[in-house]
Short mmCIF file of C-alpha atoms in Angstrom, two decimals:
data_model
loop_
_atom_site.label_atom_id
_atom_site.label_comp_id
_atom_site.label_asym_id
_atom_site.label_seq_id
_atom_site.Cartn_x
_atom_site.Cartn_y
_atom_site.Cartn_z
CA MET Z 755 5.26 -1.05 41.99
CA PRO Z 756 3.58 0.89 39.09
CA GLU Z 757 6.62 3.00 38.65
CA GLU Z 758 8.93 -0.05 38.76
CA THR Z 759 6.89 -2.00 36.07
CA GLY Z 760 6.06 1.19 33.96
CA GLN Z 761 9.80 2.22 33.79
CA PRO Z 762 10.82 -0.79 31.58
CA VAL Z 763 7.72 -0.49 29.30
CA ARG Z 764 8.74 3.27 28.68
CA GLY Z 765 12.30 2.23 28.15
CA ARG Z 766 11.37 -0.23 25.58
CA MET Z 767 9.14 2.34 23.82
CA ARG Z 768 12.08 4.84 23.80
CA ARG Z 769 14.38 2.24 22.48
CA LEU Z 770 11.81 1.18 19.69
CA LEU Z 771 11.24 4.87 18.73
CA SER Z 772 15.03 5.68 18.61
CA GLY Z 773 15.56 2.63 16.65
CA LEU Z 774 13.07 3.67 14.04
CA VAL Z 775 14.64 6.98 13.83
CA ASP Z 776 18.26 5.73 13.73
CA LEU Z 777 17.69 2.86 11.28
CA ALA Z 778 15.84 4.46 8.36
CA GLY Z 779 13.98 7.48 9.72
CA ARG Z 780 16.51 9.86 8.31
CA ARG Z 781 16.16 8.30 4.91
CA LEU Z 782 12.39 8.56 4.85
CA SER Z 783 12.74 12.18 6.04
CA VAL Z 784 14.93 12.98 3.10
CA VAL Z 785 12.65 11.33 0.65
CA VAL Z 786 9.53 13.02 2.13
CA LEU Z 787 11.36 16.49 1.75
CA LEU Z 788 12.44 15.82 -1.85
CA SER Z 789 8.96 14.50 -2.68
CA SER Z 790 7.26 17.57 -1.01
CA ALA Z 791 9.50 20.09 -2.91
CA ALA Z 792 8.86 18.34 -6.36
CA THR Z 793 5.00 18.39 -5.82
CA TRP Z 794 4.63 22.09 -4.62
CA ARG Z 795 1.54 22.85 -6.32
CA GLU Z 796 -1.51 25.23 -6.11
CA GLN Z 797 -4.30 23.21 -4.31
CA ASN Z 798 -8.01 23.46 -4.95
CA PRO Z 799 -9.70 21.71 -1.90
CA ILE Z 800 -12.51 19.45 -2.58
CA THR Z 801 -13.40 18.10 0.81
CA LYS Z 802 -16.44 18.07 3.17
CA ARG Z 803 -14.84 20.72 5.31
CA ALA Z 804 -14.38 22.91 2.16
CA GLY Z 805 -17.96 22.18 1.20
CA ALA Z 806 -19.25 23.43 4.61
CA ALA Z 807 -17.07 26.55 4.22
CA VAL Z 808 -18.58 27.18 0.89
CA ALA Z 809 -22.10 27.01 2.22
CA ARG Z 810 -21.20 29.59 4.84
CA GLN Z 811 -19.71 31.88 2.14
CA VAL Z 812 -23.07 31.48 0.09
CA LEU Z 813 -25.00 32.66 3.02
CA GLU Z 814 -22.74 35.72 3.39
CA VAL Z 815 -22.96 36.62 -0.19
CA CYS Z 816 -26.85 35.88 -0.56
CA PRO Z 817 -28.64 35.58 2.63
CA ALA Z 818 -31.54 32.99 2.79
CA PRO Z 819 -33.96 32.67 1.21
CA CYS Z 820 -31.62 32.20 -1.70
CA GLU Z 821 -31.84 29.88 -4.71
CA VAL Z 822 -28.54 28.24 -4.89
CA LEU Z 823 -27.31 25.96 -7.88
CA VAL Z 824 -24.71 23.44 -6.76
CA VAL Z 825 -22.25 22.37 -9.56
CA VAL Z 826 -19.71 19.61 -9.32
CA ARG Z 827 -18.25 16.77 -11.45
CA ASP Z 828 -19.58 13.22 -11.19
CA THR Z 829 -17.15 11.64 -8.85
CA ALA Z 830 -17.20 10.38 -5.46
CA VAL Z 831 -15.06 13.06 -3.92
CA ASP Z 832 -17.26 15.79 -5.66
CA ARG Z 833 -20.49 14.21 -4.63
CA ALA Z 834 -19.26 14.25 -0.85
CA PHE Z 835 -18.19 17.96 -1.39
CA ALA Z 836 -21.71 18.75 -2.68
CA ALA Z 837 -23.38 17.03 0.09
CA ALA Z 838 -21.59 19.05 2.51
CA ILE Z 839 -22.61 22.19 0.77
CA GLU Z 840 -26.34 21.15 0.83
CA ARG Z 841 -26.31 20.11 4.38
CA GLY Z 842 -24.95 23.65 5.34
CA LEU Z 843 -27.59 25.44 3.22
CA ALA Z 844 -30.34 23.20 4.49
CA ASP Z 845 -29.47 24.07 8.06
CA ALA Z 846 -29.74 27.64 7.15
CA GLY Z 847 -33.07 27.19 5.17
CA ALA Z 848 -31.64 28.16 1.77
CA PRO Z 849 -33.53 26.35 -0.98
CA ILE Z 850 -31.60 24.41 -3.68
CA ALA Z 851 -32.49 25.61 -7.26
CA GLY Z 852 -30.80 22.72 -8.80
CA ARG Z 853 -27.82 20.27 -8.70
CA VAL Z 854 -25.26 19.39 -11.34
CA PHE Z 855 -23.06 16.23 -11.38
CA GLY Z 856 -21.34 16.35 -14.59
CA GLN Z 857 -19.70 18.41 -17.23
CA PRO Z 858 -20.16 21.86 -18.63
CA ARG Z 859 -22.84 20.81 -21.00
CA ASP Z 860 -24.83 19.56 -18.11
CA VAL Z 861 -24.57 22.99 -16.39
CA ARG Z 862 -26.06 24.66 -19.49
CA LEU Z 863 -28.92 22.22 -19.60
CA GLU Z 864 -29.76 22.72 -16.01
CA LEU Z 865 -29.85 26.65 -16.26
CA GLU Z 866 -31.97 26.17 -19.18
CA ARG Z 867 -34.44 23.93 -17.37
CA ILE Z 868 -34.49 26.34 -14.38
CA ALA Z 869 -35.27 29.27 -16.75
CA ARG Z 870 -38.21 27.41 -18.55
CA THR Z 871 -39.83 26.54 -15.16
CA GLY Z 872 -39.64 30.17 -14.18
CA GLY Z 873 -36.96 29.68 -11.48
CA SER Z 874 -33.91 31.74 -10.65
CA VAL Z 875 -30.37 31.14 -9.55
CA ASP Z 876 -29.20 33.69 -7.03
CA ALA Z 877 -25.76 31.88 -6.35
CA ILE Z 878 -23.77 29.19 -7.71
CA ALA Z 879 -21.78 26.90 -5.20
CA THR Z 880 -18.99 24.80 -6.69
CA HIS Z 881 -15.29 24.28 -6.50
CA ARG Z 882 -12.25 26.06 -8.27
CA ILE Z 883 -12.23 23.71 -11.16
CA ALA Z 884 -15.91 23.92 -12.12
CA SER Z 885 -15.89 27.75 -11.47
CA GLU Z 886 -13.79 27.97 -14.56
CA TRP Z 887 -16.41 26.48 -16.84
CA GLY Z 888 -17.94 28.65 -19.41
CA PRO Z 889 -21.76 28.22 -18.42
CA VAL Z 890 -20.85 28.73 -14.74
CA ARG Z 891 -18.99 32.17 -15.64
CA SER Z 892 -21.74 33.37 -17.80
CA ALA Z 893 -24.68 32.49 -15.66
CA GLY Z 894 -24.96 36.00 -14.27
CA ALA Z 895 -24.97 34.76 -10.58
CA PRO Z 896 -22.28 35.02 -7.93
CA VAL Z 897 -19.88 31.98 -8.09
CA VAL Z 898 -18.77 30.71 -4.48
CA ALA Z 899 -15.83 28.48 -4.46
CA PRO Z 900 -13.18 27.65 -1.94
CA GLY Z 901 -10.03 29.60 -2.18
CA SER Z 902 -6.80 28.03 -3.44
CA TYR Z 903 -3.49 27.86 -1.61
CA TYR Z 904 -0.04 26.37 -2.35
CA TRP Z 905 1.03 23.02 -0.68
CA PRO Z 906 2.92 19.90 -1.64
CA THR Z 907 0.49 17.52 -3.34
CA PHE Z 908 2.35 14.71 -1.80
CA LEU Z 909 1.43 15.94 1.78
CA THR Z 910 -2.37 16.33 1.30
CA PRO Z 911 -4.15 13.87 3.46
CA ARG Z 912 -5.91 12.15 0.78
CA ASN Z 913 -2.56 11.44 -0.99
CA LEU Z 914 -0.88 10.29 2.05
CA LEU Z 915 -3.67 7.90 2.81
CA ASN Z 916 -3.59 6.74 -0.83
CA VAL Z 917 0.25 6.11 -0.72
CA VAL Z 918 0.00 3.64 2.23
CA ASN Z 919 -3.17 2.01 1.10
CA GLN Z 920 -1.89 1.42 -2.61
CA ASN Z 921 1.24 -0.09 -1.27
CA ALA Z 922 0.05 -2.12 1.67
CA ASP Z 923 0.49 -5.34 -0.38
CA ILE Z 924 4.24 -4.45 -0.93
CA ALA Z 925 4.72 -3.76 2.72
CA ILE Z 926 3.03 -7.23 3.81
CA ILE Z 927 5.11 -8.99 1.21
CA ALA Z 928 8.25 -7.26 2.67
CA LEU Z 929 7.60 -8.85 6.04
CA GLY Z 930 8.02 -12.26 4.83
CA MET Z 931 11.08 -11.27 2.64
CA THR Z 932 12.70 -9.73 5.73
CA LEU Z 933 12.50 -13.00 7.53
CA VAL Z 934 14.03 -14.68 4.51
CA ILE Z 935 16.90 -12.15 4.11
CA LEU Z 936 17.69 -12.28 7.70
CA THR Z 937 18.64 -15.92 6.95
CA ALA Z 938 20.91 -14.83 4.21
CA GLY Z 939 18.39 -16.06 1.68
CA ILE Z 940 16.21 -14.55 -1.12
CA ASP Z 941 12.74 -15.21 -2.49
CA LEU Z 942 12.04 -14.18 -6.17
CA SER Z 943 8.62 -15.95 -6.19
CA VAL Z 944 6.59 -13.64 -4.05
CA GLY Z 945 5.08 -11.71 -6.81
CA SER Z 946 4.00 -14.90 -8.70
CA LEU Z 947 2.69 -16.44 -5.51
CA LEU Z 948 0.52 -13.27 -5.00
CA ALA Z 949 -0.94 -13.82 -8.45
CA LEU Z 950 -1.37 -17.45 -7.73
CA ALA Z 951 -3.35 -16.98 -4.50
CA GLY Z 952 -5.45 -14.34 -5.80
CA VAL Z 953 -6.41 -16.52 -8.81
CA ILE Z 954 -7.01 -19.55 -6.66
CA ALA Z 955 -9.31 -17.56 -4.24
CA ALA Z 956 -11.34 -16.18 -7.16
CA VAL Z 957 -11.62 -19.46 -9.08
CA THR Z 958 -12.70 -21.33 -5.99
CA ALA Z 959 -15.02 -18.77 -4.98
CA GLN Z 960 -16.69 -18.94 -8.30
CA GLU Z 961 -16.71 -22.67 -8.75
CA TRP Z 962 -16.94 -24.21 -5.29
CA PHE Z 963 -18.64 -21.65 -3.22
CA GLY Z 964 -21.40 -20.07 -5.37
CA GLY Z 965 -19.68 -17.18 -7.18
CA ALA Z 966 -21.93 -13.96 -6.73
CA ALA Z 967 -24.09 -15.78 -4.24
CA ALA Z 968 -21.31 -16.97 -2.11
CA SER Z 969 -21.57 -16.62 1.66
CA PRO Z 970 -18.91 -14.82 3.89
CA ALA Z 971 -17.87 -18.25 5.07
CA GLY Z 972 -17.40 -19.57 1.54
CA LEU Z 973 -15.52 -16.46 0.49
CA LEU Z 974 -13.27 -16.86 3.51
CA ALA Z 975 -12.60 -20.42 2.70
CA ALA Z 976 -11.72 -19.48 -0.77
CA MET Z 977 -9.28 -16.87 0.53
CA LEU Z 978 -7.71 -19.12 2.92
CA LEU Z 979 -7.25 -21.78 0.19
CA GLY Z 980 -5.28 -19.08 -1.85
CA VAL Z 981 -3.11 -18.25 1.16
CA ALA Z 982 -2.44 -22.09 1.93
CA ALA Z 983 -1.45 -22.56 -1.69
CA ALA Z 984 1.06 -19.64 -1.51
CA ALA Z 985 2.48 -20.99 1.91
CA LEU Z 986 2.73 -24.50 0.28
CA GLY Z 987 4.88 -22.69 -2.50
CA GLY Z 988 7.08 -21.17 0.06
CA LEU Z 989 7.49 -24.43 1.85
CA LEU Z 990 8.50 -25.98 -1.48
CA SER Z 991 11.07 -23.44 -1.77
CA GLY Z 992 12.45 -24.09 1.81
CA THR Z 993 12.57 -27.78 1.07
CA MET Z 994 14.72 -27.19 -2.14
CA VAL Z 995 17.06 -24.96 -0.22
CA THR Z 996 17.34 -27.15 3.04
CA ALA Z 997 17.15 -30.88 1.63
CA PHE Z 998 18.65 -30.44 -1.69
CA ARG Z 999 20.99 -27.51 -1.05
CA VAL Z 1000 19.73 -25.63 -4.07
CA PRO Z 1001 20.71 -21.97 -3.97
CA PRO Z 1002 17.67 -19.77 -2.89
CA PHE Z 1003 18.03 -17.66 -5.94
CA VAL Z 1004 17.64 -20.60 -8.21
CA ALA Z 1005 14.97 -22.38 -6.20
CA THR Z 1006 12.70 -19.22 -5.92
CA LEU Z 1007 13.36 -18.36 -9.47
CA GLY Z 1008 12.07 -21.81 -10.63
CA LEU Z 1009 8.92 -21.38 -8.18
CA MET Z 1010 8.37 -17.91 -9.67
CA MET Z 1011 7.90 -19.20 -13.15
CA LEU Z 1012 5.94 -22.22 -11.85
CA ALA Z 1013 3.54 -20.19 -9.88
CA ARG Z 1014 2.96 -17.54 -12.73
CA GLY Z 1015 2.34 -20.35 -15.05
CA LEU Z 1016 -0.23 -22.02 -12.67
CA ALA Z 1017 -2.04 -18.90 -12.28
CA LEU Z 1018 -2.36 -18.36 -16.03
CA ILE Z 1019 -3.52 -21.98 -16.50
CA LEU Z 1020 -6.15 -21.63 -13.82
CA ALA Z 1021 -7.44 -18.37 -15.10
CA VAL Z 1022 -7.63 -19.42 -18.75
CA GLY Z 1023 -9.20 -22.68 -17.75
CA HIS Z 1024 -11.98 -20.97 -15.73
CA GLN Z 1025 -12.65 -18.65 -18.72
CA ARG Z 1026 -12.98 -21.58 -21.05
CA ARG Z 1027 -15.30 -23.38 -18.71
CA LEU Z 1028 -17.32 -20.09 -18.29
CA VAL Z 1029 -17.84 -19.55 -22.07
CA GLY Z 1030 -17.89 -23.23 -23.28
CA GLY Z 1031 -14.38 -23.81 -24.43
CA GLY Z 1032 -14.10 -21.22 -27.07
CA ALA Z 1033 -12.09 -18.59 -25.09
CA GLU Z 1034 -8.87 -17.19 -26.52
CA GLY Z 1035 -6.27 -15.33 -24.72
CA THR Z 1036 -5.59 -14.57 -21.08
CA PRO Z 1037 -8.44 -13.05 -19.01
CA GLU Z 1038 -7.48 -9.72 -17.26
CA ALA Z 1039 -8.96 -11.25 -13.97
CA VAL Z 1040 -11.34 -13.90 -12.74
CA ARG Z 1041 -14.15 -11.83 -11.45
CA VAL Z 1042 -16.01 -12.59 -8.22
CA GLY Z 1043 -19.36 -11.14 -8.12
CA ALA Z 1044 -19.93 -11.22 -4.32
CA PRO Z 1045 -20.05 -7.78 -2.83
CA ALA Z 1046 -18.32 -9.03 0.37
CA PHE Z 1047 -15.32 -10.34 -1.55
CA ALA Z 1048 -14.23 -6.59 -2.14
CA TRP Z 1049 -14.68 -5.74 1.58
CA LEU Z 1050 -11.00 -6.45 2.44
CA GLY Z 1051 -9.37 -4.54 -0.46
CA ASN Z 1052 -11.86 -1.57 -0.60
CA GLY Z 1053 -13.65 -1.34 2.77
CA SER Z 1054 -12.49 0.83 5.80
CA VAL Z 1055 -13.06 1.13 9.50
CA PHE Z 1056 -13.52 4.61 10.93
CA GLY Z 1057 -12.09 6.09 7.59
CA VAL Z 1058 -8.93 3.94 7.57
CA PRO Z 1059 -8.81 1.53 4.55
CA ASN Z 1060 -8.73 -2.19 5.50
CA PRO Z 1061 -5.33 -2.90 3.78
CA ILE Z 1062 -3.76 -0.35 5.96
CA LEU Z 1063 -5.24 -1.90 9.18
CA LEU Z 1064 -4.07 -5.46 8.06
CA MET Z 1065 -0.71 -4.21 7.25
CA LEU Z 1066 -0.40 -2.71 10.69
CA LEU Z 1067 -1.57 -5.53 12.55
CA LEU Z 1068 0.67 -7.84 10.72
CA PHE Z 1069 3.69 -5.63 11.34
CA VAL Z 1070 2.86 -5.42 15.07
CA ALA Z 1071 2.62 -9.37 15.08
CA ALA Z 1072 5.74 -9.71 13.16
CA HIS Z 1073 7.72 -7.40 15.42
CA LEU Z 1074 6.61 -9.23 18.54
CA LEU Z 1075 7.56 -12.68 16.80
CA MET Z 1076 10.99 -11.52 16.18
CA THR Z 1077 11.81 -9.50 19.32
CA ARG Z 1078 9.89 -11.63 21.92
CA THR Z 1079 9.93 -15.26 21.04
CA MET Z 1080 12.64 -17.99 20.50
CA PHE Z 1081 11.82 -18.19 16.95
CA GLY Z 1082 13.00 -14.74 16.28
CA ARG Z 1083 16.28 -15.35 18.07
CA TYR Z 1084 16.63 -18.55 15.96
CA VAL Z 1085 16.25 -16.56 12.75
CA TYR Z 1086 18.87 -14.08 13.67
CA ALA Z 1087 21.24 -16.87 14.69
CA VAL Z 1088 20.84 -18.91 11.47
CA GLY Z 1089 21.47 -15.69 9.44
CA GLY Z 1090 24.51 -14.66 11.40
CA ASN Z 1091 26.36 -18.14 11.32
CA PRO Z 1092 24.23 -21.40 10.43
CA GLU Z 1093 26.92 -23.61 11.46
CA ALA Z 1094 27.44 -22.11 14.75
CA ALA Z 1095 23.64 -21.91 15.26
CA ARG Z 1096 23.30 -25.75 14.57
CA LEU Z 1097 26.13 -26.54 17.12
CA SER Z 1098 24.30 -24.43 19.58
CA GLY Z 1099 21.21 -26.56 19.18
CA VAL Z 1100 19.14 -24.47 16.87
CA PRO Z 1101 16.97 -26.40 14.44
CA VAL Z 1102 18.35 -24.68 11.47
CA THR Z 1103 16.45 -26.93 8.75
CA ALA Z 1104 13.12 -26.16 10.67
CA VAL Z 1105 13.64 -22.48 10.89
CA LEU Z 1106 14.42 -22.26 7.22
CA LEU Z 1107 11.42 -24.09 6.30
CA ALA Z 1108 9.46 -22.06 8.56
CA VAL Z 1109 10.76 -18.74 7.25
CA TYR Z 1110 10.23 -19.66 3.49
CA CYS Z 1111 6.60 -20.80 4.37
CA LEU Z 1112 5.70 -17.61 6.13
CA CYS Z 1113 7.15 -15.53 3.15
CA GLY Z 1114 4.85 -17.47 0.90
CA ALA Z 1115 1.95 -16.99 3.33
CA PHE Z 1116 2.51 -13.21 3.52
CA ALA Z 1117 2.74 -13.16 -0.37
CA GLY Z 1118 -0.51 -15.07 -0.36
CA LEU Z 1119 -2.33 -12.56 1.90
CA ALA Z 1120 -1.04 -9.70 -0.10
CA GLY Z 1121 -2.53 -11.52 -3.18
CA ILE Z 1122 -5.96 -11.74 -1.43
CA VAL Z 1123 -5.69 -8.10 -0.85
CA ASP Z 1124 -5.13 -7.42 -4.53
CA ALA Z 1125 -7.84 -9.82 -5.66
CA SER Z 1126 -10.21 -8.06 -3.17
CA ARG Z 1127 -9.20 -4.59 -4.18
CA PHE Z 1128 -9.95 -5.39 -8.19
CA GLU Z 1129 -12.80 -7.70 -7.23
CA GLY Z 1130 -11.18 -10.69 -9.04
CA GLY Z 1131 -7.93 -12.71 -9.31
CA ARG Z 1132 -5.55 -11.25 -11.78
CA PRO Z 1133 -2.97 -13.78 -13.21
CA ASN Z 1134 -0.50 -10.88 -14.17
CA ALA Z 1135 -0.67 -9.19 -10.86
CA GLY Z 1136 2.49 -8.80 -8.81
CA GLU Z 1137 5.02 -8.55 -11.84
CA LEU Z 1138 8.32 -7.19 -10.65
CA TYR Z 1139 7.00 -6.93 -7.00
CA GLU Z 1140 10.01 -8.89 -5.89
CA LEU Z 1141 12.31 -5.99 -6.90
CA GLN Z 1142 10.23 -3.41 -4.97
CA VAL Z 1143 10.09 -5.70 -1.96
CA ILE Z 1144 13.75 -6.38 -1.87
CA ALA Z 1145 14.51 -2.64 -2.20
CA ALA Z 1146 12.13 -2.01 0.82
CA VAL Z 1147 13.89 -4.51 2.94
CA VAL Z 1148 17.31 -3.37 2.22
CA VAL Z 1149 16.52 0.23 2.29
CA GLY Z 1150 15.14 -0.48 5.80
CA GLY Z 1151 18.46 -1.57 6.94
CA ALA Z 1152 18.51 -5.34 6.36
CA SER Z 1153 21.85 -6.79 5.22
CA LEU Z 1154 21.58 -9.25 2.19
CA ALA Z 1155 24.38 -11.25 4.12
CA GLY Z 1156 21.86 -12.01 6.68
CA GLY Z 1157 21.71 -11.76 10.47
CA ARG Z 1158 20.89 -8.01 10.48
CA GLY Z 1159 17.65 -6.16 9.98
CA ARG Z 1160 14.50 -5.29 11.97
CA ILE Z 1161 10.75 -5.36 11.24
CA SER Z 1162 10.43 -1.65 12.00
CA GLY Z 1163 13.08 -0.88 9.48
CA THR Z 1164 11.33 -2.99 6.89
CA LEU Z 1165 8.11 -0.87 7.59
CA ILE Z 1166 9.95 2.44 6.98
CA GLY Z 1167 11.83 0.99 4.03
CA ALA Z 1168 8.34 0.10 2.46
CA MET Z 1169 7.08 3.65 3.07
CA ILE Z 1170 10.37 5.02 1.50
CA ILE Z 1171 9.60 2.95 -1.68
CA ALA Z 1172 5.88 4.06 -1.72
CA VAL Z 1173 6.93 7.70 -1.16
CA ILE Z 1174 9.32 7.60 -4.16
CA GLN Z 1175 6.71 5.82 -6.32
CA ASN Z 1176 4.12 8.37 -5.54
CA GLY Z 1177 6.43 11.16 -5.93
CA LEU Z 1178 7.52 9.85 -9.34
CA ASN Z 1179 3.72 9.42 -10.48
CA ILE Z 1180 2.78 12.99 -9.35
CA ALA Z 1181 5.84 14.27 -11.27
CA GLY Z 1182 4.63 12.46 -14.29
CA VAL Z 1183 7.60 10.00 -14.66
CA ALA Z 1184 6.58 7.14 -16.87
CA SER Z 1185 6.36 3.77 -15.53
CA TYR Z 1186 9.50 2.38 -17.61
CA GLU Z 1187 11.56 5.33 -16.41
CA GLN Z 1188 10.58 4.43 -12.90
CA LYS Z 1189 12.11 1.09 -13.34
CA VAL Z 1190 15.50 2.80 -13.77
CA VAL Z 1191 15.02 4.67 -10.46
CA PHE Z 1192 14.10 1.40 -8.52
CA GLY Z 1193 17.02 -0.49 -10.16
CA ALA Z 1194 19.40 2.22 -9.13
CA LEU Z 1195 17.98 2.37 -5.70
CA ILE Z 1196 18.48 -1.46 -5.16
CA LEU Z 1197 22.23 -1.18 -6.29
CA ALA Z 1198 22.84 1.70 -4.05
CA ALA Z 1199 21.25 0.04 -1.15
CA VAL Z 1200 23.25 -3.15 -1.76
CA LEU Z 1201 26.52 -1.06 -2.28
CA LEU Z 1202 25.79 0.69 0.97
CA ASP Z 1203 25.25 -2.61 2.78
CA ARG Z 1204 28.58 -3.90 1.48
CA LEU Z 1205 30.49 -0.80 2.47
CA GLN Z 1206 29.03 -0.46 5.88
CA PRO Z 1207 31.42 -2.99 7.64
CA LYS Z 1208 34.29 -1.31 6.02
CA ILE Z 1209 33.11 2.00 7.23
CA ALA Z 1210 32.37 0.84 10.73
CA SER Z 1211 35.77 -1.00 11.04
CA ARG Z 1212 37.66 2.23 9.68
CA ARG Z 1213 35.57 4.34 12.30
CA ALA Z 1214 36.49 1.97 15.18
CA ARG Z 1215 40.18 2.15 14.27
CA MET Z 1216 39.92 5.94 14.38
CA ILE Z 1217 38.38 6.12 17.62
CA ARG Z 1218 40.88 3.58 19.03
CA GLY Z 1219 43.72 5.60 17.69
CA SER Z 1220 42.36 8.85 19.18
CA THR Z 1221 41.75 7.36 22.54
CA SER Z 1222 45.03 5.62 22.86
CA THR Z 1223 47.80 7.39 24.83
CA PRO Z 1224 51.55 6.86 24.07
CA VAL Z 1225 53.50 5.01 26.78
CA GLN Z 1226 55.76 6.89 28.86
#
């Protein structure tokens, strides 16, 4: 029995993995290779492992007891690097002569302080960047720093984690957009709904649930209100599309402007109430002082950022929804042929309403992640997100004509967009120049989508022609 039940599971896993590769994996591989080639740089490691290695090198150069000066910049990464050095030295009994978290001027001041107190510096432990500072080089003590090596900046673990983390909100919205595009629709309001959800969560947390003193339950309620408002916006779009036969492009374009305006009105109104009515201009964000509000966007579990965990959880849930439930089959049926689906008993109107509502809810969740990451709701957040989201879905293999596409493909498509954006940032491409790249990417993806049926038809005719035999 175990073999019989296990075989279908293994078969499904193989089909899923092969689908990932066949659908968009090759495209992602090409993008990763190009980004890696474009970001080939000299790497100067500043990690905990590098710090431990520096501590061992110091003990080889200067056996304990050895007065060591630890020099790093004042950043979180540098401090973790310095802490690893100090732990390694402490385990060997090597005393720390001093610590510098700052700039070259701070190194000079620390060396002067050590000299005034009659101390000495037998070795300086630092990284490659600080080892080039003038006071470090002229200190007269051996300088120990991790060696450099050449490797693509894109493929460094920190950058890969940052790529996924910073684009988790795009991937989350792309889930909802996939459902809409599968029904041959489009939703241009997702970026504005993201902003509206974040602002509503921040304003209600401040004004209804105690602001900086808000309890976790109050913050959760504020976040749920933001998601509910975005879902209601999606339901409004679905109603316009189904009940009044408004084209999805027009309906969601109107909601895009409506939601953005409401986000700005709420943010400005909160600012005026906060300062007594004399505020001018639009606030950058409605701040929430409660530390727990930032947990979702900035916290982590076992070193994995929370936005990534939320994104993966939602992708698994969406994949199961679309492949294991009647609702998923209904969505594909409506996208393939709505009239045939209706005649087959599919509740087309209910499916479309649910799809647009879910799309709004996913945008709202992304808005909560954004507000948590920036510790406040930003009324201008999510601008032009709809373009990146549509690009992610189409690049992932979904057809704008509806009826074709997969959640797994959307995940890869979102990663392709993230990789391209990260590679452009590392290469120093300006943000306005990046818009040209993403615009061209959308056009290319749509063109490929339109050409695929013709290519498939021509290939089928060629196969039939090559396999047919002449009649004797």
